[in-house]
PDB file of C-alpha atoms in Angstrom:
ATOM      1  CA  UNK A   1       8.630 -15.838 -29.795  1.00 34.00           C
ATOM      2  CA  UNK A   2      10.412 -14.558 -27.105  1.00 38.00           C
ATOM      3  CA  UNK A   3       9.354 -16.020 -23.240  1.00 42.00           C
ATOM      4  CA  UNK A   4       7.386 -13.469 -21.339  1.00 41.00           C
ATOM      5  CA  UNK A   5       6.670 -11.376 -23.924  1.00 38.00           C
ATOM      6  CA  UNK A   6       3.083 -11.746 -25.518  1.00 40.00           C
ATOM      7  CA  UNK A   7       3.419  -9.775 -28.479  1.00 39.00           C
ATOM      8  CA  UNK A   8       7.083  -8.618 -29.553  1.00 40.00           C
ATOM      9  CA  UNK A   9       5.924  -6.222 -31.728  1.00 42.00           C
ATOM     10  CA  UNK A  10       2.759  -4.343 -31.302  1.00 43.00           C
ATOM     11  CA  UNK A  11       1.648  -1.154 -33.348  1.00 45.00           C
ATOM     12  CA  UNK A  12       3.923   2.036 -30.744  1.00 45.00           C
ATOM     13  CA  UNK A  13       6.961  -0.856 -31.834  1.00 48.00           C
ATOM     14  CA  UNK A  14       7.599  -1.641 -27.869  1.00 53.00           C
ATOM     15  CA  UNK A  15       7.609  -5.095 -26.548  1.00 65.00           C
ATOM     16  CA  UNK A  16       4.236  -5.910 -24.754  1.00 76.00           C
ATOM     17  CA  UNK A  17       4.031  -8.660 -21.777  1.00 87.00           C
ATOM     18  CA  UNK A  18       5.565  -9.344 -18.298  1.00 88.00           C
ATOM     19  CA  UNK A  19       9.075  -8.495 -18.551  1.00 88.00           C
ATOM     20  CA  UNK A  20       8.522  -5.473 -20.746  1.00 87.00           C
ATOM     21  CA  UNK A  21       5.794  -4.426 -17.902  1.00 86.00           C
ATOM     22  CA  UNK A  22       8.453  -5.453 -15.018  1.00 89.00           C
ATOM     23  CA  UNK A  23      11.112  -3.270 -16.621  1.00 90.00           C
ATOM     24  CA  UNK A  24       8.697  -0.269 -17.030  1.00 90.00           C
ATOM     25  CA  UNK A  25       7.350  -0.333 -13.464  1.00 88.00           C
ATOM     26  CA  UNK A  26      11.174  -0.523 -12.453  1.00 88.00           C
ATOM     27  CA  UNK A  27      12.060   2.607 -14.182  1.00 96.00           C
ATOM     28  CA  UNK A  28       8.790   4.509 -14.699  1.00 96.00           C
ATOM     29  CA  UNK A  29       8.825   6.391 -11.336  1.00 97.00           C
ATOM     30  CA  UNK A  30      12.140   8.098 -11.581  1.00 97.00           C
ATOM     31  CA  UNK A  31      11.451   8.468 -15.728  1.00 97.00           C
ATOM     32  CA  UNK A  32       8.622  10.718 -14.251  1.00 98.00           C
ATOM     33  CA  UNK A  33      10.608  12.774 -11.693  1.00 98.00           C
ATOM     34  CA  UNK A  34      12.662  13.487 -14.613  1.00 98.00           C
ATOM     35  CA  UNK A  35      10.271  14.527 -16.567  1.00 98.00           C
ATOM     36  CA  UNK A  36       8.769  16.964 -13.315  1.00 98.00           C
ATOM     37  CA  UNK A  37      12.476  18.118 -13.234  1.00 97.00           C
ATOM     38  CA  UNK A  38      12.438  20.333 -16.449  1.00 92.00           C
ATOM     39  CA  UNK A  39       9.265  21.996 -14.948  1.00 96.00           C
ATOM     40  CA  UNK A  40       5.799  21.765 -13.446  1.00 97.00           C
ATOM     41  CA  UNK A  41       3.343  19.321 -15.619  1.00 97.00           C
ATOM     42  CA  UNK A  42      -0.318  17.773 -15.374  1.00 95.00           C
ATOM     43  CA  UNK A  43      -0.998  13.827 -15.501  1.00 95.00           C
ATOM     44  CA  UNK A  44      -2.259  14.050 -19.661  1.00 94.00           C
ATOM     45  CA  UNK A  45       1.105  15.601 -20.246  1.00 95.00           C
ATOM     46  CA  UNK A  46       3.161  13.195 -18.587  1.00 97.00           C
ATOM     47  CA  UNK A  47       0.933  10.184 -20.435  1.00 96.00           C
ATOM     48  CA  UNK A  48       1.839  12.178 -23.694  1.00 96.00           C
ATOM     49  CA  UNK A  49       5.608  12.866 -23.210  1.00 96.00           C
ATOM     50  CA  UNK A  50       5.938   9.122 -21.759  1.00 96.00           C
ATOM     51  CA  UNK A  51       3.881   7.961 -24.626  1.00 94.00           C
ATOM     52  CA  UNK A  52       6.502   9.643 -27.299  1.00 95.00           C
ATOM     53  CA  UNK A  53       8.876   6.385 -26.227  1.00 93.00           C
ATOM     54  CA  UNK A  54       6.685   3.281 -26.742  1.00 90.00           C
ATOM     55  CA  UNK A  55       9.197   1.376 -24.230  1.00 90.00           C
ATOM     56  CA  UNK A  56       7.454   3.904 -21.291  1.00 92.00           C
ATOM     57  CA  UNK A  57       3.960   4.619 -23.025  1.00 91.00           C
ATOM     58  CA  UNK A  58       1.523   3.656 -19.995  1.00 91.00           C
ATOM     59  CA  UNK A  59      -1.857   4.372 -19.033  1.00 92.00           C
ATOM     60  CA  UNK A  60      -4.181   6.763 -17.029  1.00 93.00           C
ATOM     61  CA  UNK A  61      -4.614   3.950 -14.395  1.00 94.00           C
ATOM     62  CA  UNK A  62      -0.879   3.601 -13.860  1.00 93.00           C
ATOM     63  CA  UNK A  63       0.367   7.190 -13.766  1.00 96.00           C
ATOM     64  CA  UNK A  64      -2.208   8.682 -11.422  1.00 96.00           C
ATOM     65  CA  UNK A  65      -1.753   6.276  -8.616  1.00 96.00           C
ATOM     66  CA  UNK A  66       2.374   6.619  -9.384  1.00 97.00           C
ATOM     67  CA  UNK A  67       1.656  10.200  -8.545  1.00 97.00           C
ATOM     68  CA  UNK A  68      -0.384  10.073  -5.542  1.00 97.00           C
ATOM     69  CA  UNK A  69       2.272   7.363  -4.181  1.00 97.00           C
ATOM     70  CA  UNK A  70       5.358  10.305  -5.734  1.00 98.00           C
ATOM     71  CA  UNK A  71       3.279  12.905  -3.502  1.00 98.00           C
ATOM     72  CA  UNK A  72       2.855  10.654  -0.713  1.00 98.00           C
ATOM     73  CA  UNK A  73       6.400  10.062  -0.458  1.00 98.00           C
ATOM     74  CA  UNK A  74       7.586  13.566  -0.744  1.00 98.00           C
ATOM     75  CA  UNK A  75       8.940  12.992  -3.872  1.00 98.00           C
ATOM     76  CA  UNK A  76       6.460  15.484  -5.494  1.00 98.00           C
ATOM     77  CA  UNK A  77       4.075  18.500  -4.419  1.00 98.00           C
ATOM     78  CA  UNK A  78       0.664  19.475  -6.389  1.00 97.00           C
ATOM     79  CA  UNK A  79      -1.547  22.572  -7.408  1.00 97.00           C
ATOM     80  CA  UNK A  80      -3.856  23.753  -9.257  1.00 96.00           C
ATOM     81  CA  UNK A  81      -3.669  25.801 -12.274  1.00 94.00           C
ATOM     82  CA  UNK A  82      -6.887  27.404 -14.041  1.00 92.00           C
ATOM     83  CA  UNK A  83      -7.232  25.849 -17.692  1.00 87.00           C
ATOM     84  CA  UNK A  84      -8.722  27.800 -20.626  1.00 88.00           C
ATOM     85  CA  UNK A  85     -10.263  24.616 -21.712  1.00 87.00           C
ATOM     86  CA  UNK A  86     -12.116  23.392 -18.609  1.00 87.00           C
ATOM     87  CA  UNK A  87     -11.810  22.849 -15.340  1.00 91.00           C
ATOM     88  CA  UNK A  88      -8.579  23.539 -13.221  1.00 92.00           C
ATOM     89  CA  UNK A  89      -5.428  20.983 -13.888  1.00 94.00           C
ATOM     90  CA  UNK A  90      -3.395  19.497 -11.041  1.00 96.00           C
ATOM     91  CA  UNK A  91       0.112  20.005 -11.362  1.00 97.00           C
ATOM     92  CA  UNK A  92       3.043  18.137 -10.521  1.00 98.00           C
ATOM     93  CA  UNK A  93       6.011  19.834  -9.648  1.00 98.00           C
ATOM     94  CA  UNK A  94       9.294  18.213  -8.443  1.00 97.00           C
ATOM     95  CA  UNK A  95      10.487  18.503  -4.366  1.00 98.00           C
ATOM     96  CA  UNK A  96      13.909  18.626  -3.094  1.00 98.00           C
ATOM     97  CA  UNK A  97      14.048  15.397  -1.570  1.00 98.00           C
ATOM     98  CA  UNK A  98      12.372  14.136  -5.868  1.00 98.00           C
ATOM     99  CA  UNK A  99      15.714  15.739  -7.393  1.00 98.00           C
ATOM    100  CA  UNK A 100      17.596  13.814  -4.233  1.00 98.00           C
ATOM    101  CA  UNK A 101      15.949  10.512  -5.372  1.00 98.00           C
ATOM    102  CA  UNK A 102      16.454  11.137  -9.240  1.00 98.00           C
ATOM    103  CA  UNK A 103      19.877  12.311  -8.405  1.00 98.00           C
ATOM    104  CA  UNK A 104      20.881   8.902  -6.892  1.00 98.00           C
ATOM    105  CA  UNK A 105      18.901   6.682  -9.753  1.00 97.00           C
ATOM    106  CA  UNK A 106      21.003   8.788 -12.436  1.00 98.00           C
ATOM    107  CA  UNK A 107      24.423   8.452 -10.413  1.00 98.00           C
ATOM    108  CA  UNK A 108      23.368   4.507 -10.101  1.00 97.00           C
ATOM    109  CA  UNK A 109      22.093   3.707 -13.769  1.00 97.00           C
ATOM    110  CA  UNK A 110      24.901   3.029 -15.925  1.00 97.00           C
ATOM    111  CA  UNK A 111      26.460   0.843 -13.494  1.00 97.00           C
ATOM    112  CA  UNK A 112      23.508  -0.800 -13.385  1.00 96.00           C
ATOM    113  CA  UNK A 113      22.796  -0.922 -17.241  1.00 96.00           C
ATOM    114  CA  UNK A 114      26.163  -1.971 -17.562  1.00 96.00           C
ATOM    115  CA  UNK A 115      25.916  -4.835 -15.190  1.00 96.00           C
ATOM    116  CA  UNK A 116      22.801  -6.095 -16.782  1.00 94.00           C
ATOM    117  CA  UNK A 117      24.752  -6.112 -20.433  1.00 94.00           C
ATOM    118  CA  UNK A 118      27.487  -7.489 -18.800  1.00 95.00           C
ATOM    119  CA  UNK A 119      25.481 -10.847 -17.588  1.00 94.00           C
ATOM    120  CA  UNK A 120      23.433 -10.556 -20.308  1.00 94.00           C
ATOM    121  CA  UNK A 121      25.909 -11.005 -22.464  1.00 94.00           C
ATOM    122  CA  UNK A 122      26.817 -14.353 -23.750  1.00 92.00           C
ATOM    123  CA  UNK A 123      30.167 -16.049 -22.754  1.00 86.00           C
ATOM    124  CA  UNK A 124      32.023 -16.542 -19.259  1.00 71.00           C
ATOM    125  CA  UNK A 125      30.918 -13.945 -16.502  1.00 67.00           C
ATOM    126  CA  UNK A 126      33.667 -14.465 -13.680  1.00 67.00           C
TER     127      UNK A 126
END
């Protein structure tokens, strides 16, 4: 058993507990401005596409408030699109000053990641 994490190995194979969940909420905003980068997209879709890579799969009450707080930021815009199968979706598309913020997590990530497997790492860390 590994401290902080409940359940190493649940059925979507992604670690379950409080670091897992600390590393998610770390990444999971800019993970979703990518995702509003390749094109407009409603809150089910992003829960889908997130939910294809157990490490990010989340749920309904994390993703909406995410995008309320993206929106409220000026990260990302809304509106509403008529759906054949009920009621009109709202879509999330990505703003200028989004591709500005996912632009500076992607320049700063492997740095970052490296850093991390660099102290994580065992042996001397000068």
């Amino acid at each position: 058993m590994v401290p902080g994490i409940t359940n190493p190995e649940p059925e979507g194979g992604a670690p379950d507990g409080p670091v897992a969940t600390q590393l998610r909420k770390g990444v999971l905003e800019y993970c979703v401005l990518a995702l509003l980068r390749d094109g407009p997209r409603y809150g089910v879709e992003l829960l889908q596409e997130l939910g294809r890579h157990p490490m990010l799969a989340t749920s309904q009450g994390t993703i909406y408030p995410l995008l309320s707080r993206l929106r409220r930021a000026g990260l990302a815009d809304t509106f509403l699109r008529d759906s054949a199968s009920g009621p009109s979706r709202r879509y999330y598309t990505l703003t200028d000053a989004g591709r500005g913020a996912l632009a500076e997590f992607t320049a700063l990530w492997p740095a970052f990641r490296e850093t991390v497997d660099h102290v994580l790492a065992p042996g001397d860390h000068p």
